[in-house]
């Protein structure tokens, strides 16, 4: 069971996230906070394994600063930072703070849950920049990057489906979308190129 702490100052979004997470068979909400400044202390008090935290929270508290404190106190706690602000420096700040994954709030709930699950088991997901080495990579969603990473680790379609809590049919469809975006006609060829060029390091996330 993934014990999740939500840190989000918008009450409606916080409650919506809590309801969605609680409805998942493999997740439980350990705590809900509005102020990131309270997150390090609550993380130490609760048995949470993953923190989903906004960058800008109540009382102008910074989620990235709080994430650094959480990771310094207990590196085993996984932190997913989210934001709706297009500030490009947030990603690098988050990486420097030791954050495990970073998502923008315009992702769908399916993708957010997939990022949370993959982060909980040790993978990292960060937005991709337009100068990515292989063509079309910047257009890949977080879920598609997760699928490609698992392909790079020689996972079968069935194993990928199980790990990302999808059906095999969904994985097959997603792979087709990945190929369409990147211009490749074979997912294994794309995986080999991604590893060779250093875009993805199997077993270490995509930092």
mmCIF file of C-alpha atoms in Angstrom:
data_model
loop_
_atom_site.group_PDB
_atom_site.id
_atom_site.type_symbol
_atom_site.label_atom_id
_atom_site.label_comp_id
_atom_site.label_asym_id
_atom_site.label_seq_id
_atom_site.Cartn_x
_atom_site.Cartn_y
_atom_site.Cartn_z
ATOM 1 C CA UNK A 1 0.000 0.000 0.000
ATOM 2 C CA UNK A 2 1.337 3.431 -0.975
ATOM 3 C CA UNK A 3 0.806 5.858 1.907
ATOM 4 C CA UNK A 4 0.424 9.328 0.372
ATOM 5 C CA UNK A 5 0.646 12.778 1.909
ATOM 6 C CA UNK A 6 -0.993 15.527 -0.161
ATOM 7 C CA UNK A 7 0.256 19.107 0.171
ATOM 8 C CA UNK A 8 -1.983 21.473 -1.808
ATOM 9 C CA UNK A 9 -3.422 24.824 -0.730
ATOM 10 C CA UNK A 10 -6.462 24.786 -3.040
ATOM 11 C CA UNK A 11 -9.109 23.041 -0.935
ATOM 12 C CA UNK A 12 -11.180 21.793 -3.871
ATOM 13 C CA UNK A 13 -8.176 20.257 -5.619
ATOM 14 C CA UNK A 14 -6.813 18.825 -2.372
ATOM 15 C CA UNK A 15 -10.126 17.140 -1.601
ATOM 16 C CA UNK A 16 -10.477 15.870 -5.171
ATOM 17 C CA UNK A 17 -6.992 14.369 -5.101
ATOM 18 C CA UNK A 18 -7.683 12.769 -1.740
ATOM 19 C CA UNK A 19 -10.904 11.163 -2.986
ATOM 20 C CA UNK A 20 -9.219 9.869 -6.141
ATOM 21 C CA UNK A 21 -6.230 8.460 -4.278
ATOM 22 C CA UNK A 22 -8.436 6.815 -1.648
ATOM 23 C CA UNK A 23 -10.424 5.119 -4.413
ATOM 24 C CA UNK A 24 -7.296 3.286 -5.612
ATOM 25 C CA UNK A 25 -6.815 -0.215 -4.244
ATOM 26 C CA UNK A 26 -3.078 0.282 -3.744
ATOM 27 C CA UNK A 27 -3.096 3.793 -2.247
ATOM 28 C CA UNK A 28 -4.116 5.437 1.016
ATOM 29 C CA UNK A 29 -4.100 9.096 2.064
ATOM 30 C CA UNK A 30 -1.972 9.404 5.186
ATOM 31 C CA UNK A 31 -2.354 13.181 5.521
ATOM 32 C CA UNK A 32 -3.612 16.301 3.742
ATOM 33 C CA UNK A 33 -1.953 19.678 4.278
ATOM 34 C CA UNK A 34 -2.338 23.183 2.874
ATOM 35 C CA UNK A 35 1.050 24.552 3.978
ATOM 36 C CA UNK A 36 4.323 23.049 2.723
ATOM 37 C CA UNK A 37 6.102 24.389 5.797
ATOM 38 C CA UNK A 38 4.226 21.766 7.840
ATOM 39 C CA UNK A 39 5.150 18.907 5.492
ATOM 40 C CA UNK A 40 8.588 17.909 6.855
ATOM 41 C CA UNK A 41 7.264 17.563 10.401
ATOM 42 C CA UNK A 42 4.160 15.655 9.339
ATOM 43 C CA UNK A 43 6.215 13.372 7.078
ATOM 44 C CA UNK A 44 8.323 12.441 10.089
ATOM 45 C CA UNK A 45 5.229 11.785 12.213
ATOM 46 C CA UNK A 46 3.245 9.719 9.695
ATOM 47 C CA UNK A 47 4.056 6.532 7.884
ATOM 48 C CA UNK A 48 3.892 8.148 4.441
ATOM 49 C CA UNK A 49 6.036 6.737 1.662
ATOM 50 C CA UNK A 50 5.182 9.322 -0.977
ATOM 51 C CA UNK A 51 4.523 13.060 -0.805
ATOM 52 C CA UNK A 52 2.526 14.777 -3.566
ATOM 53 C CA UNK A 53 3.243 18.482 -3.103
ATOM 54 C CA UNK A 54 2.539 21.743 -4.898
ATOM 55 C CA UNK A 55 5.361 24.244 -5.383
ATOM 56 C CA UNK A 56 3.442 27.257 -4.093
ATOM 57 C CA UNK A 57 1.272 26.620 -1.045
ATOM 58 C CA UNK A 58 -0.456 28.429 1.788
ATOM 59 C CA UNK A 59 1.383 31.295 3.516
ATOM 60 C CA UNK A 60 3.748 31.517 0.502
ATOM 61 C CA UNK A 61 5.508 28.327 1.600
ATOM 62 C CA UNK A 62 7.692 26.692 -1.044
ATOM 63 C CA UNK A 63 7.123 23.001 -1.730
ATOM 64 C CA UNK A 64 10.592 22.556 -3.184
ATOM 65 C CA UNK A 65 12.203 23.896 -0.009
ATOM 66 C CA UNK A 66 10.012 21.562 2.043
ATOM 67 C CA UNK A 67 10.921 18.664 -0.247
ATOM 68 C CA UNK A 68 14.613 19.229 0.403
ATOM 69 C CA UNK A 69 14.027 19.057 4.147
ATOM 70 C CA UNK A 70 11.968 15.885 3.794
ATOM 71 C CA UNK A 71 14.611 14.169 1.662
ATOM 72 C CA UNK A 72 17.437 15.240 3.966
ATOM 73 C CA UNK A 73 15.596 13.814 6.979
ATOM 74 C CA UNK A 74 14.523 10.595 5.242
ATOM 75 C CA UNK A 75 15.759 9.889 1.688
ATOM 76 C CA UNK A 76 13.452 6.863 1.485
ATOM 77 C CA UNK A 77 10.376 9.101 1.322
ATOM 78 C CA UNK A 78 9.536 9.717 -2.342
ATOM 79 C CA UNK A 79 8.492 13.229 -3.340
ATOM 80 C CA UNK A 80 6.465 14.208 -6.404
ATOM 81 C CA UNK A 81 6.352 17.956 -6.977
ATOM 82 C CA UNK A 82 3.504 19.436 -9.012
ATOM 83 C CA UNK A 83 2.779 22.933 -10.263
ATOM 84 C CA UNK A 84 0.479 24.804 -12.569
ATOM 85 C CA UNK A 85 3.018 27.588 -13.096
ATOM 86 C CA UNK A 86 5.190 27.626 -16.260
ATOM 87 C CA UNK A 87 8.350 28.619 -14.390
ATOM 88 C CA UNK A 88 11.092 26.669 -16.165
ATOM 89 C CA UNK A 89 13.563 26.928 -13.282
ATOM 90 C CA UNK A 90 11.285 24.922 -10.980
ATOM 91 C CA UNK A 91 12.363 21.649 -12.588
ATOM 92 C CA UNK A 92 16.069 22.241 -11.991
ATOM 93 C CA UNK A 93 15.366 23.530 -8.480
ATOM 94 C CA UNK A 94 13.410 20.362 -7.763
ATOM 95 C CA UNK A 95 16.184 18.107 -9.056
ATOM 96 C CA UNK A 96 18.721 20.006 -6.949
ATOM 97 C CA UNK A 97 16.510 19.498 -3.891
ATOM 98 C CA UNK A 98 16.476 15.742 -4.438
ATOM 99 C CA UNK A 99 12.861 15.559 -5.614
ATOM 100 C CA UNK A 100 12.023 12.210 -7.227
ATOM 101 C CA UNK A 101 9.497 13.325 -9.856
ATOM 102 C CA UNK A 102 7.944 16.521 -11.219
ATOM 103 C CA UNK A 103 4.631 16.983 -13.023
ATOM 104 C CA UNK A 104 2.567 19.864 -14.307
ATOM 105 C CA UNK A 105 -1.050 20.117 -13.220
ATOM 106 C CA UNK A 106 -2.318 19.857 -16.781
ATOM 107 C CA UNK A 107 -1.637 16.096 -16.813
ATOM 108 C CA UNK A 108 -4.607 13.754 -16.641
ATOM 109 C CA UNK A 109 -5.376 11.871 -13.450
ATOM 110 C CA UNK A 110 -4.355 8.572 -15.074
ATOM 111 C CA UNK A 111 -0.917 9.972 -15.845
ATOM 112 C CA UNK A 112 -0.560 11.487 -12.382
ATOM 113 C CA UNK A 113 -1.378 8.163 -10.724
ATOM 114 C CA UNK A 114 1.057 6.370 -13.034
ATOM 115 C CA UNK A 115 3.814 8.826 -12.102
ATOM 116 C CA UNK A 116 3.027 8.374 -8.412
ATOM 117 C CA UNK A 117 3.148 4.582 -8.692
ATOM 118 C CA UNK A 118 6.383 4.522 -10.689
ATOM 119 C CA UNK A 119 7.956 7.036 -8.292
ATOM 120 C CA UNK A 120 6.923 4.914 -5.315
ATOM 121 C CA UNK A 121 8.931 1.985 -6.683
ATOM 122 C CA UNK A 122 12.026 4.039 -7.433
ATOM 123 C CA UNK A 123 11.635 5.622 -10.867
ATOM 124 C CA UNK A 124 11.910 9.344 -11.574
ATOM 125 C CA UNK A 125 9.884 11.362 -14.049
ATOM 126 C CA UNK A 126 10.644 14.930 -15.104
ATOM 127 C CA UNK A 127 9.311 17.105 -17.926
ATOM 128 C CA UNK A 128 11.330 16.815 -21.102
ATOM 129 C CA UNK A 129 12.868 19.749 -22.893
ATOM 130 C CA UNK A 130 12.480 20.463 -26.627
ATOM 131 C CA UNK A 131 16.168 19.799 -27.289
ATOM 132 C CA UNK A 132 15.782 16.125 -26.415
ATOM 133 C CA UNK A 133 18.106 14.008 -28.561
ATOM 134 C CA UNK A 134 15.660 11.737 -30.317
ATOM 135 C CA UNK A 135 12.973 13.246 -32.501
ATOM 136 C CA UNK A 136 9.585 13.707 -30.875
ATOM 137 C CA UNK A 137 10.728 12.926 -27.334
ATOM 138 C CA UNK A 138 9.550 16.287 -26.030
ATOM 139 C CA UNK A 139 6.009 15.367 -27.051
ATOM 140 C CA UNK A 140 5.947 12.180 -24.955
ATOM 141 C CA UNK A 141 3.785 12.213 -21.857
ATOM 142 C CA UNK A 142 5.029 11.055 -18.459
ATOM 143 C CA UNK A 143 3.215 7.745 -18.871
ATOM 144 C CA UNK A 144 4.765 7.190 -22.309
ATOM 145 C CA UNK A 145 8.224 7.894 -20.894
ATOM 146 C CA UNK A 146 7.531 5.348 -18.139
ATOM 147 C CA UNK A 147 6.521 2.760 -20.743
ATOM 148 C CA UNK A 148 9.617 3.462 -22.843
ATOM 149 C CA UNK A 149 11.828 3.158 -19.759
ATOM 150 C CA UNK A 150 10.348 -0.249 -18.961
ATOM 151 C CA UNK A 151 10.852 -1.355 -22.563
ATOM 152 C CA UNK A 152 14.498 -0.326 -22.148
ATOM 153 C CA UNK A 153 14.616 -2.665 -19.149
ATOM 154 C CA UNK A 154 13.436 -5.533 -21.386
ATOM 155 C CA UNK A 155 10.028 -5.738 -19.706
ATOM 156 C CA UNK A 156 7.329 -7.572 -21.640
ATOM 157 C CA UNK A 157 4.047 -5.882 -22.502
ATOM 158 C CA UNK A 158 2.377 -7.952 -19.781
ATOM 159 C CA UNK A 159 4.974 -6.885 -17.198
ATOM 160 C CA UNK A 160 4.629 -3.225 -18.203
ATOM 161 C CA UNK A 161 0.855 -3.448 -17.882
ATOM 162 C CA UNK A 162 1.159 -4.951 -14.402
ATOM 163 C CA UNK A 163 3.720 -2.414 -13.212
ATOM 164 C CA UNK A 164 1.786 0.619 -14.451
ATOM 165 C CA UNK A 165 -1.650 -0.787 -13.588
ATOM 166 C CA UNK A 166 -2.871 -0.763 -17.185
ATOM 167 C CA UNK A 167 -4.374 -3.336 -19.493
ATOM 168 C CA UNK A 168 -2.129 -4.887 -22.134
ATOM 169 C CA UNK A 169 -4.362 -3.292 -24.743
ATOM 170 C CA UNK A 170 -3.677 0.152 -23.265
ATOM 171 C CA UNK A 171 0.058 -0.506 -23.278
ATOM 172 C CA UNK A 172 -0.131 -1.583 -26.923
ATOM 173 C CA UNK A 173 -2.044 1.583 -27.834
ATOM 174 C CA UNK A 174 0.401 3.766 -25.925
ATOM 175 C CA UNK A 175 3.362 2.164 -27.675
ATOM 176 C CA UNK A 176 1.727 2.971 -31.010
ATOM 177 C CA UNK A 177 1.383 6.604 -29.913
ATOM 178 C CA UNK A 178 5.041 6.691 -28.827
ATOM 179 C CA UNK A 179 6.153 5.447 -32.237
ATOM 180 C CA UNK A 180 3.931 7.970 -34.016
ATOM 181 C CA UNK A 181 5.392 10.843 -31.996
ATOM 182 C CA UNK A 182 9.040 9.833 -32.342
ATOM 183 C CA UNK A 183 8.996 8.700 -35.954
ATOM 184 C CA UNK A 184 10.204 5.166 -35.195
ATOM 185 C CA UNK A 185 8.587 2.021 -36.579
ATOM 186 C CA UNK A 186 9.882 -0.316 -33.863
ATOM 187 C CA UNK A 187 9.770 0.242 -30.098
ATOM 188 C CA UNK A 188 12.882 -1.864 -29.489
ATOM 189 C CA UNK A 189 14.869 0.221 -31.965
ATOM 190 C CA UNK A 190 13.699 3.384 -30.207
ATOM 191 C CA UNK A 191 14.626 1.899 -26.820
ATOM 192 C CA UNK A 192 18.126 0.992 -27.998
ATOM 193 C CA UNK A 193 18.626 4.516 -29.354
ATOM 194 C CA UNK A 194 17.283 6.143 -26.175
ATOM 195 C CA UNK A 195 19.721 4.151 -24.011
ATOM 196 C CA UNK A 196 22.667 4.619 -26.392
ATOM 197 C CA UNK A 197 22.177 8.395 -26.444
ATOM 198 C CA UNK A 198 21.759 8.618 -22.679
ATOM 199 C CA UNK A 199 18.127 9.756 -22.771
ATOM 200 C CA UNK A 200 17.126 6.887 -20.509
ATOM 201 C CA UNK A 201 19.262 4.971 -18.023
ATOM 202 C CA UNK A 202 17.514 1.656 -17.252
ATOM 203 C CA UNK A 203 16.944 1.083 -13.549
ATOM 204 C CA UNK A 204 17.902 4.625 -12.596
ATOM 205 C CA UNK A 205 14.977 6.695 -13.764
ATOM 206 C CA UNK A 206 15.375 9.543 -16.220
ATOM 207 C CA UNK A 207 17.066 12.295 -14.286
#
